Amino acid sequence: MIKKLALFLALWVFSCSPKANLPRSILPVNYWKVIVCQDSALPLQTASQNLKHSLERLGTYSISIQSLVSGVQKPRLGSMLIGTPSTLPILASWIQSGRINAITESSTVDNYEIAVVDGSVAIVGSNPRAALYATYKLEDVLHQFGGIPVNFRESAKPVLGLRMLHPRARGGFTNYKSTDFEFIARTGGNLALLQHDWMKEKTLFSFVECPEFPNVTPASELKTNREQLRQYLDWCRQYGLGAGLWLCEVVCQGGPWVATEKRAAFLDLFPAEVLSESGSHQGKVLCMAHPKVEQAYRKMVRQLLTDFPELQLFLTFTLDSNGELCDPASCERHRGVSKLTQYNQFQRLLLDETRKLRPDFQVISVVWSWKFRKESDFLSQQAALPPGTGLATLPDAEAWSFDRKITNALRSQAQVTHQHQQSLIGYDIFRWGDDTIFPSTELYDFPLGVAAKLRRWQALGVDGIFDQWGTQAEYVPANAIALREMFFHPELTQPPLATQWVDQLALSQYGKAAGPMVSAAWKEIETAQQIQSDFTYYWHQLRPNWAKVSLTIPLTIEALRVVNLSIFNQKTLTGIDPSKLDGTHAYGPTSDDVAAAQATGIELQKTVAHFQAAANHLKDALNATPTDQPAFSSYWLPVNDAERKPVSARQQLEKQWISVRLQAEVQRELAHFFTSYSLVKSLSKEDTSENIRKLAQLRAIQTEAAITSPMVAQFLEQTGTKGRIAQQFRDRVAGLPPP
Ligand SMILES: [Zn+2]
């Protein structure tokens, strides 16, 4: 194992050598003449075409693809053989004679082997998709070495079986391109989650006709949705990807974010008898206990799987995003039936109906927030669910880009799901997260954080992961490269290997001059993220887009006095999080909001220095990078896709610099708020020396904030974040005492 890793790292180091000094131990690009591939499976066709185009891009001659091969005769020198042991007999014979490591064919386990044998290269997958992954890896090798080292060998054995990625972090369901699906495959994903709760298309009604309740989705919209879904599933097949949908059910009027007319129009879509009160701000909801509703849903599920048999998974979600359940206090059919019970009944219904058509279908519940997790029967109800269900889980109320905690709650969920043959999916963020949600933030690379996150999920023994936001292919983020390599070589997530490997990643992507600076930046980000992960006491108030108090109110005694961080308030989204225990260590005190705010202020202030140091390193790297240098991995993108045109290396660095600088600015503003809160809330009535000290500290923060808050506004506006989010930083200065 150690020897293999040493070779792996040596290859990465070597990849940074200038190609002009190629040693003779490289079989150069023009050595490779023919691709041999029995392309009965679509991903194998994709693999051979991709490798052909890649070689032709690097060389100046035409590569032939030989598709029909029988027997086990030795291939001609310079052949690239792509397949599974059963699609190319020569590969099976090389495995038998020990020339290639053994590989077991499997439709679900994505192992691959790459090895140079007798002057040819064998690219063998445990299935066609895995062979495609291997081809992408070989393309990286060709670009890094200008050929393939004569003794090149690589074995990939991912431990995370389900690697679920979303096609696009920004843009809607109708805007995906085939490039986005290719990017999922290049990143090592094996399932595309085709929409998301922030999109409009998130219920069964969005994709199948419902004769009982017609027009829930207008006919023209339904037609478009179905055409898009068909197109996306075809693209999934091309790259060997499975496919899943995110369902927010059961349909309801929706919360205050839905226009009044639309909420009213919802009531005309259904007879009054099938609707009940949800008891929440989402209004009326379809009652699943009404026989007509239940039958309609069962039929829609079967119709969906009949029309789109490629679908293999639902992520389900409720009590938010226009999905609700009946109020047990007022629905006569659900009287006394808790929402958790209703939800699990719905999970069973989905599983029953899907498994009639596809016995391996999975229905996974998204465990956001504490709405269900805090219920005393949450785990006992989960234990009673059948195999095929499962949890997509996380330690906080939603995923963060920095979070890497393991908590007792995660361990309990792992235990219950595994004991009952259910799936446990790590719900996470491997790109930017809700802590960096400004429109200015387009690229935020933290490959050491990717290692820490994957390490967490591997330690918990999860069945897979889900990356919440999705890809932005045109930036070719280092996070995507790290994710792919760490999926296929799980040992790379372990420190210190992770650090060594990430150093090499920075070198390969940014070169000898800028690489070490980028690497230094990533290490500072890692230190800051570890602190952030340890101090998430106030979930919403740490998340810029939801920080209705911490980033908006003026830091005056009067304004801070009326804030209450001790209990959760839905309107202001203030309040301390439930404690998150890891063993006996509590991530977050449950009651003392003053001590929690004080600790948060102190710790976030520490992250500011690390983010500033990271920003400085990135600025240096930017200055050391030539203007027109393309991003090293820009070949991950097709040549002619104008909408997914790769950015340059400098643009990558500029975007990262903006994100990291914004992190520094925002963490400082948050630190100001939490420290000021703890000072004001602990002032005594007497004029003690302690009081005088606290008032002086508050005054110093106010003086600093009067300068820094408008600076944040200015920086946001300069970098493309306009409107309310930027203005709030300017407005909050108004109430501060004059310096
Ligand atoms: Zn009901």
mmCIF file with all atom_site columns, C-alpha atoms in Angstrom, residues 76 90 110 167 236 518:
data_model
loop_
_atom_site.group_PDB
_atom_site.id
_atom_site.type_symbol
_atom_site.label_atom_id
_atom_site.label_alt_id
_atom_site.label_comp_id
_atom_site.label_asym_id
_atom_site.label_entity_id
_atom_site.label_seq_id
_atom_site.pdbx_PDB_ins_code
_atom_site.Cartn_x
_atom_site.Cartn_y
_atom_site.Cartn_z
_atom_site.occupancy
_atom_site.B_iso_or_equiv
_atom_site.pdbx_formal_charge
_atom_site.auth_seq_id
_atom_site.auth_comp_id
_atom_site.auth_asym_id
_atom_site.auth_atom_id
_atom_site.pdbx_PDB_model_num
ATOM 1 C CA . ARG A 1 76  ? -0.510  -4.211  -32.120 1.00 0.00 ? 76  ARG A CA 1
ATOM 2 C CA . ILE A 1 90  ? -7.744  -10.095 -24.205 1.00 0.00 ? 90  ILE A CA 1
ATOM 3 C CA . ASP A 1 110 ? -16.961 1.110   -9.814  1.00 0.00 ? 110 ASP A CA 1
ATOM 4 C CA . PRO A 1 167 ? -25.691 19.053  -12.543 1.00 0.00 ? 167 PRO A CA 1
ATOM 5 C CA . CYS A 1 236 ? -27.084 10.148  -18.039 1.00 0.00 ? 236 CYS A CA 1
ATOM 6 C CA . VAL A 1 518 ? -2.039  28.374  -3.804  1.00 0.00 ? 518 VAL A CA 1
#
